[in-house]
Coordinates of C-alpha atoms and ligand atoms in Angstrom, one line a residue:
M10 CA -25.6 -9.0 -17.3
T11 CA -23.0 -6.3 -18.2
V12 CA -20.1 -6.1 -18.4
S13 CA -17.3 -3.0 -18.1
S14 CA -13.4 -3.1 -18.8
A15 CA -10.4 -0.8 -17.9
P16 CA -7.0 -0.3 -18.7
G17 CA -4.2 -0.2 -16.4
K18 CA -1.8 1.9 -16.1
V19 CA 2.2 3.1 -16.0
Y20 CA 3.4 6.3 -15.0
L21 CA 5.9 8.0 -17.4
F22 CA 6.3 10.7 -14.1
G23 CA 5.2 11.7 -11.0
E24 CA 4.0 9.2 -8.9
H25 CA 4.0 10.0 -5.1
A26 CA 4.3 13.7 -5.3
V27 CA 1.0 13.9 -6.9
V28 CA -1.0 13.1 -3.7
Y29 CA 1.0 16.0 -2.7
G30 CA -0.4 18.6 -5.2
E31 CA 2.3 17.8 -7.4
P32 CA 1.5 17.5 -11.4
A33 CA 2.0 13.4 -12.4
V34 CA 2.2 11.9 -16.1
P35 CA 0.1 8.6 -15.9
C36 CA -0.3 6.2 -19.5
A37 CA -3.0 4.0 -19.5
I38 CA -1.7 0.7 -21.8
E39 CA -3.6 -2.4 -22.8
R40 CA -3.5 -4.5 -20.1
R41 CA -7.5 -4.8 -18.5
A42 CA -9.6 -5.4 -15.5
T43 CA -12.8 -7.2 -16.6
V44 CA -16.1 -6.5 -14.7
A45 CA -19.0 -8.7 -15.3
V46 CA -22.3 -7.9 -12.5
D47 CA -26.2 -9.2 -12.9
A48 CA -28.3 -7.7 -10.9
R49 CA -29.4 -9.5 -7.3
E50 CA -33.5 -10.3 -6.3
D51 CA -31.9 -9.4 -2.7
D52 CA -29.1 -7.4 -1.2
H53 CA -26.3 -10.0 -1.1
I54 CA -23.1 -9.3 -3.2
R55 CA -21.3 -12.8 -4.8
V56 CA -18.2 -12.0 -6.4
E57 CA -15.7 -14.2 -7.9
A58 CA -12.4 -12.8 -8.2
R59 CA -11.0 -14.9 -10.6
D60 CA -7.3 -13.7 -10.6
L61 CA -7.1 -12.5 -6.6
S62 CA -4.7 -15.7 -6.2
L63 CA -3.3 -18.2 -8.4
D64 CA -6.8 -20.1 -7.8
G65 CA -9.1 -17.2 -7.5
F66 CA -12.4 -17.2 -4.8
T67 CA -16.2 -17.1 -4.7
V68 CA -17.4 -15.0 -1.7
E69 CA -21.1 -14.4 -1.1
Y70 CA -22.1 -12.1 1.8
A71 CA -25.8 -9.6 2.7
G72 CA -25.2 -5.8 2.4
D73 CA -23.7 -6.0 5.8
T74 CA -20.2 -5.8 5.7
D75 CA -19.8 -7.0 9.3
D76 CA -21.8 -10.2 8.0
R77 CA -17.6 -11.7 6.2
P78 CA -17.9 -14.2 3.8
D79 CA -17.0 -17.5 5.2
V80 CA -14.1 -18.8 2.1
D81 CA -11.0 -21.1 2.6
V82 CA -8.4 -18.5 1.6
P83 CA -6.6 -16.0 4.1
S84 CA -8.9 -13.4 5.7
G85 CA -6.7 -10.4 4.9
L86 CA -6.7 -11.5 0.8
V87 CA -10.7 -11.6 1.2
D88 CA -10.8 -8.1 2.9
A89 CA -8.2 -6.8 0.8
A90 CA -10.4 -8.2 -2.7
M91 CA -13.7 -7.0 -1.1
G92 CA -12.6 -3.4 0.2
Y93 CA -12.4 -2.2 -3.3
I94 CA -15.5 -3.6 -4.3
D95 CA -17.5 -2.6 -1.7
A96 CA -16.5 0.5 -2.4
A97 CA -17.5 0.4 -6.2
V98 CA -20.9 -1.5 -5.2
E99 CA -21.5 1.5 -2.9
Q100 CA -20.6 4.4 -5.3
A101 CA -23.4 2.2 -7.8
R102 CA -26.2 1.5 -5.4
D103 CA -25.4 6.0 -4.7
A104 CA -25.4 6.7 -8.3
A105 CA -28.5 4.6 -9.4
D106 CA -30.4 5.9 -6.2
A107 CA -30.3 2.1 -5.2
P108 CA -29.1 1.5 -1.9
D109 CA -30.4 -2.2 -1.4
A110 CA -29.6 -3.1 -5.1
G111 CA -27.3 -6.6 -4.7
F112 CA -25.2 -7.8 -7.4
D113 CA -23.5 -11.3 -8.6
I114 CA -19.8 -10.1 -9.8
R115 CA -16.7 -11.6 -11.5
V116 CA -13.7 -9.9 -12.2
E117 CA -11.0 -10.7 -14.7
S118 CA -7.8 -9.1 -14.6
E119 CA -5.3 -9.1 -17.2
I120 CA -3.0 -6.6 -14.3
P121 CA -1.0 -8.3 -12.0
L122 CA -1.7 -7.1 -8.3
G123 CA 0.0 -4.6 -6.4
A124 CA 2.5 -4.0 -8.7
G125 CA 2.6 -0.5 -9.5
L126 CA 0.0 -0.9 -13.0
G127 CA -3.0 0.2 -11.4
S128 CA -5.0 -3.1 -10.9
S129 CA -7.4 -1.4 -7.9
A130 CA -8.2 1.6 -10.7
A131 CA -8.6 -0.6 -13.2
V132 CA -11.1 -3.3 -10.9
V133 CA -12.8 0.1 -8.9
V134 CA -13.5 1.7 -12.3
A135 CA -14.8 -1.3 -14.3
G136 CA -16.5 -2.2 -11.1
I137 CA -19.0 1.1 -11.1
D138 CA -19.3 1.5 -15.0
A139 CA -20.8 -2.1 -15.5
A140 CA -22.9 -2.1 -12.1
T141 CA -24.5 1.5 -12.5
R142 CA -25.1 0.3 -15.8
E143 CA -26.9 -3.0 -14.5
L144 CA -29.2 -0.6 -12.7
G145 CA -29.7 1.6 -16.0
V146 CA -27.6 5.0 -14.7
E147 CA -25.0 6.4 -17.5
L148 CA -22.4 8.1 -15.9
S149 CA -19.8 10.7 -18.3
S150 CA -16.6 9.2 -18.2
E151 CA -15.6 12.4 -15.2
E152 CA -18.3 11.1 -13.1
L153 CA -16.9 7.7 -13.1
A154 CA -13.6 8.6 -12.8
D155 CA -14.7 11.6 -9.9
R156 CA -16.5 8.1 -7.7
A157 CA -13.9 5.3 -8.8
Y158 CA -11.7 8.4 -7.0
R159 CA -14.0 8.3 -4.0
A160 CA -13.8 4.4 -4.0
E161 CA -10.2 4.3 -3.7
Y162 CA -9.8 7.1 -1.4
D163 CA -11.6 5.0 1.1
V164 CA -10.2 2.5 0.7
Q165 CA -6.4 3.3 1.0
D166 CA -7.4 6.2 4.2
G167 CA -7.5 8.8 2.1
Q168 CA -3.8 7.9 0.5
A169 CA -4.7 8.6 -2.3
S170 CA -4.4 10.8 -6.2
R171 CA -7.2 11.4 -8.1
A172 CA -4.7 10.2 -10.9
D173 CA -4.9 6.6 -11.4
T174 CA -8.9 6.7 -11.8
F175 CA -9.1 9.3 -14.3
C176 CA -6.3 7.5 -16.6
S177 CA -7.6 4.5 -16.4
A178 CA -11.3 5.8 -16.8
M179 CA -10.4 7.9 -19.5
G180 CA -7.3 5.9 -21.0
G181 CA -4.5 7.5 -23.1
A182 CA -1.9 10.1 -21.1
V183 CA -2.9 12.2 -18.3
R184 CA -2.1 15.1 -16.4
V185 CA -3.8 15.2 -12.9
E186 CA -2.8 17.8 -10.2
G187 CA -5.0 17.8 -7.3
D188 CA -8.4 17.7 -9.0
D189 CA -7.4 19.4 -12.2
C190 CA -6.9 16.3 -14.4
R191 CA -6.8 16.6 -18.1
R192 CA -5.8 14.2 -21.1
I193 CA -3.2 15.4 -23.4
D194 CA -1.4 14.8 -26.4
A195 CA 1.1 12.4 -26.7
P196 CA 3.3 10.3 -29.5
N197 CA 2.9 6.2 -29.1
L198 CA 5.5 5.7 -26.7
P199 CA 7.5 2.2 -26.6
F200 CA 6.8 1.5 -23.3
V201 CA 8.7 -2.3 -22.3
V202 CA 7.6 -3.3 -18.3
G203 CA 9.5 -5.5 -16.0
F204 CA 7.8 -7.4 -13.9
D205 CA 9.3 -8.7 -10.3
G206 CA 6.4 -10.9 -9.9
G207 CA 6.3 -9.3 -6.1
A208 CA 3.9 -6.3 -4.9
G209 CA 4.1 -2.9 -2.7
D210 CA 1.7 -2.2 -0.5
T211 CA 0.4 1.3 -1.7
G212 CA -1.0 2.8 1.7
E213 CA 2.3 1.8 3.4
L214 CA 4.5 3.5 0.7
V215 CA 2.3 6.5 0.5
A216 CA 2.9 7.0 4.4
G217 CA 6.5 6.5 4.7
V218 CA 6.9 9.3 1.7
R219 CA 4.6 11.0 3.9
S220 CA 6.8 10.7 7.3
L221 CA 9.9 11.3 5.4
R222 CA 8.3 14.6 4.1
E223 CA 7.3 15.6 7.2
E224 CA 10.2 14.9 9.2
Y225 CA 13.1 16.3 6.3
G226 CA 12.7 20.2 4.0
F227 CA 15.4 17.8 1.7
A228 CA 12.8 15.3 1.6
A229 CA 10.3 17.8 0.7
D230 CA 12.3 19.2 -1.9
T231 CA 12.8 16.1 -3.4
V232 CA 8.6 15.8 -3.6
E233 CA 9.0 19.3 -5.1
S234 CA 11.6 18.2 -7.5
I235 CA 9.6 15.7 -8.9
G236 CA 7.2 18.1 -9.8
D237 CA 9.8 19.8 -11.6
I238 CA 10.5 16.7 -13.4
V239 CA 6.7 16.3 -14.2
R240 CA 6.6 20.0 -15.9
E241 CA 9.7 19.7 -17.8
G242 CA 8.6 16.3 -19.2
E243 CA 5.1 17.7 -19.8
S244 CA 6.3 20.9 -22.0
L245 CA 8.4 18.1 -24.2
L246 CA 5.6 15.8 -24.7
A247 CA 3.3 18.9 -26.0
A248 CA 5.8 20.8 -28.1
A249 CA 5.5 16.7 -29.9
D250 CA 3.4 15.6 -33.1
P251 CA 0.8 12.7 -31.4
A252 CA 0.3 12.0 -34.5
S253 CA 4.0 11.2 -35.6
D254 CA 6.3 8.5 -34.1
P255 CA 8.2 10.1 -31.7
E256 CA 11.8 11.1 -32.5
P257 CA 15.0 9.9 -31.3
E258 CA 15.9 13.3 -29.2
L259 CA 12.4 13.2 -27.4
L260 CA 13.0 9.4 -26.6
A261 CA 16.7 10.7 -25.3
D262 CA 15.4 13.5 -23.0
L263 CA 11.9 11.8 -21.3
G264 CA 14.0 9.2 -20.9
R265 CA 16.9 11.2 -19.2
L266 CA 13.7 12.3 -16.2
M267 CA 13.0 9.3 -16.2
D268 CA 15.9 8.2 -14.6
F269 CA 16.4 11.3 -12.7
D270 CA 12.6 10.5 -11.2
H271 CA 13.6 6.9 -10.3
G272 CA 16.5 8.6 -8.2
L273 CA 14.8 10.6 -6.4
L274 CA 11.8 7.5 -5.8
E275 CA 14.7 5.7 -4.8
A276 CA 15.7 8.3 -2.3
L277 CA 12.4 8.4 -0.9
G278 CA 12.5 4.9 0.0
V279 CA 10.1 3.7 -2.5
S280 CA 12.3 1.3 -5.1
S281 CA 13.8 -2.0 -4.0
R282 CA 16.9 -4.2 -4.8
T283 CA 15.0 -6.0 -7.5
L284 CA 13.3 -3.3 -9.0
D285 CA 16.9 -1.4 -9.3
N286 CA 17.8 -4.6 -11.0
M287 CA 15.2 -4.5 -14.0
V288 CA 16.2 -0.8 -14.5
W289 CA 19.9 -1.5 -14.5
A290 CA 19.5 -4.3 -16.9
A291 CA 17.1 -1.9 -18.6
R292 CA 19.8 1.4 -19.2
E293 CA 22.0 -1.6 -20.1
A294 CA 20.6 -2.8 -22.9
G295 CA 20.3 0.3 -24.2
A296 CA 16.5 1.8 -23.1
H297 CA 16.5 5.3 -23.3
G298 CA 15.4 5.6 -19.9
A299 CA 13.5 3.5 -17.2
K300 CA 12.1 4.0 -13.6
L301 CA 9.9 2.2 -11.1
T302 CA 6.1 3.1 -11.9
G303 CA 2.9 3.3 -9.3
A304 CA 3.5 2.8 -5.4
G305 CA 7.2 1.0 -6.0
G306 CA 8.1 -1.5 -2.9
G307 CA 8.3 -4.6 -6.1
G308 CA 6.5 -5.2 -8.5
C309 CA 6.8 -3.4 -12.2
I310 CA 9.4 -1.2 -14.1
V311 CA 8.8 0.6 -17.0
A312 CA 11.3 1.5 -19.6
L313 CA 11.5 3.0 -23.2
D314 CA 12.7 1.3 -26.1
E315 CA 11.5 1.0 -29.6
T316 CA 14.0 -1.5 -30.2
P317 CA 13.5 -5.7 -28.4
E318 CA 16.8 -5.3 -27.1
T319 CA 15.2 -4.1 -23.4
R320 CA 12.6 -6.5 -23.2
T321 CA 14.9 -9.8 -24.1
A322 CA 17.4 -8.6 -21.7
L323 CA 14.9 -8.3 -19.0
R324 CA 14.3 -11.9 -20.0
Y325 CA 17.1 -12.6 -19.4
T326 CA 17.7 -10.6 -15.5
A327 CA 17.3 -13.3 -12.6
E328 CA 14.9 -10.9 -11.1
C329 CA 12.6 -10.6 -13.6
R330 CA 9.8 -12.3 -13.8
D331 CA 7.9 -11.5 -16.9
A332 CA 8.4 -8.4 -19.6
F333 CA 6.6 -7.6 -21.9
R334 CA 5.8 -4.3 -24.3
A335 CA 3.0 -2.2 -22.5
E336 CA 0.6 -0.3 -25.7
L337 CA -0.6 2.7 -24.9
D338 CA -4.5 2.6 -24.2
R339 CA -6.2 5.1 -26.4
E340 CA -9.9 4.1 -25.3
G341 CA -10.4 4.1 -21.7
V342 CA -13.1 2.3 -19.9
R343 CA -15.7 0.5 -22.9
A344 CA -18.6 -1.9 -21.7
E345 CA -18.2 -5.0 -23.6
K346 CA -20.4 -7.6 -24.9
A347 CA -21.9 -10.3 -21.9
P348 CA -20.2 -13.7 -22.6
N349 CA -22.7 -16.7 -23.7
A350 CA -24.3 -18.9 -21.5
T351 CA -21.7 -21.5 -22.2
S352 CA -18.8 -19.6 -20.8
A353 CA -20.6 -17.7 -17.7
P354 CA -23.3 -20.3 -15.9
N355 CA -25.1 -17.5 -14.5
A356 CA -25.3 -15.2 -17.7
E357 CA -28.3 -14.5 -19.5
A358 CA -27.2 -12.5 -22.8
E359 CA -27.8 -9.3 -23.2
Ligands
ATP20 N1 -8.4 -9.1 -10.6 C1 -8.4 -8.5 -8.7 N2 -9.5 -9.3 -8.0 C2 -10.6 -8.4 -7.4 N3 -9.6 -6.7 -6.6 C3 -8.2 -7.0 -6.8 C4 -8.1 -7.5 -8.4 N4 -6.7 -6.8 -9.0 C5 -6.8 -5.3 -8.0 N5 -7.6 -6.0 -6.9 C6 -7.9 -4.8 -5.3 O1 -6.0 -3.9 -5.8 C7 -5.5 -4.7 -4.7 C8 -4.4 -3.9 -5.0 O2 -4.1 -2.6 -5.8 P1 -3.4 -1.7 -5.0 O3 -3.5 -0.1 -5.5 O4 -2.4 -1.8 -3.3 O5 -2.1 -1.8 -6.4 P2 -2.7 -2.2 -7.6 O6 -3.3 -1.2 -8.2 O7 -2.0 -2.7 -8.6 O8 -0.7 -0.8 -8.1 P3 -0.3 1.0 -8.3 O9 -2.0 1.0 -7.1 O10 1.0 0.8 -7.2 O11 -0.5 1.3 -9.2 C9 -5.9 -5.9 -4.1 O12 -4.7 -6.0 -3.3 C10 -6.8 -5.9 -4.8 O13 -7.8 -5.7 -3.4
MEV21 C1 1.5 6.5 -5.0 C2 0.8 6.5 -6.1 O1 1.6 7.9 -6.3 C3 0.3 5.9 -7.4 C4 -0.1 4.6 -7.0 O2 -0.6 3.8 -8.3 C5 -0.9 6.9 -5.0 C6 -1.6 7.8 -5.8 O3 -1.2 8.0 -5.9 O4 -2.6 7.7 -5.2
MG22 MG1 -3.7 1.1 -6.7

């Protein structure tokens, strides 16, 4: 058995605009998806997805994806889950030149689904890493990020940037502009996340921004202005000392840019009443700034606050289901020790 984990992320700035070639700065956070993979004798895929719904489910199907599994959960849910796992399996088969490889796969995740914290990217990155290593192939982190991007791109019908997958593979703060992806230095930013318990449909939300941008020049300008915010923000980060705690002025300046970014995302129609309410609760609690993160529509906001005030205020906000501090993850994808036989009945110790 081979096990890998990969982190989720928050966007300091730049989601949506990054799809149209503007830069974005996502930051990996210490919440992970873990994928355990066992090679099989046949070409079947068996997936156990523990966190996809409250009860999770297990499905098994042949290599041919028309042969859909027979399981007792809504088929939309299965299709949604299988899309990313299938795409990860395809990338691993291609990388290892093993088109008929079959796998038993178990996914466990601490990242809420569809909530803007990059669960899809984390599952795809960890899945490709574990499946290729199980087949004896070691990918560089750049190749892993590239293959994970191609997997997301396929599942999301071309509505994907490299940002989420590159960030999850590399860890830390990253800067993505088109195909140009790199890690950047950043101090430990005091992120607080508020989660409304809901989710947004990434493909639909990206398509909505795309059509607004095509219809109105001012919507296209709004997307460009988000790029300007990112450029301003990254020059602030570049001037900061990554080894010490961020200065109060840096937090104040970044926070102001986050507030501005949220306003523009709201104008582009990707916020929601619950996200706005959490953003305002954070601001009123004294956060330096707050914005939605990821595709929007529902899910999570991210605020900057080194004190406990924002988290406490969010916990008392009716729309907020969960609020937590999110530490910057500097590691990215990593190999995990395979569990012993008692916690995974089919597993053999590595
Ligand atoms: N634990 C999991 N098990 C299986 N599939 C998962 C799991 N977590 C996420 N996924 C897949 O990722 C999909 C959610 O991806 P989506 O891109 O819509 O949201 P996200 O990545 O969480 O948020 P965002 O892209 O806005 O940051 C789920 O529908 C499912 O297909
Ligand atoms: C909305 C978006 O910018 C971020 C989703 O986490 C889409 C993408 O970059 O693929
Ligand atoms: Mg996603």
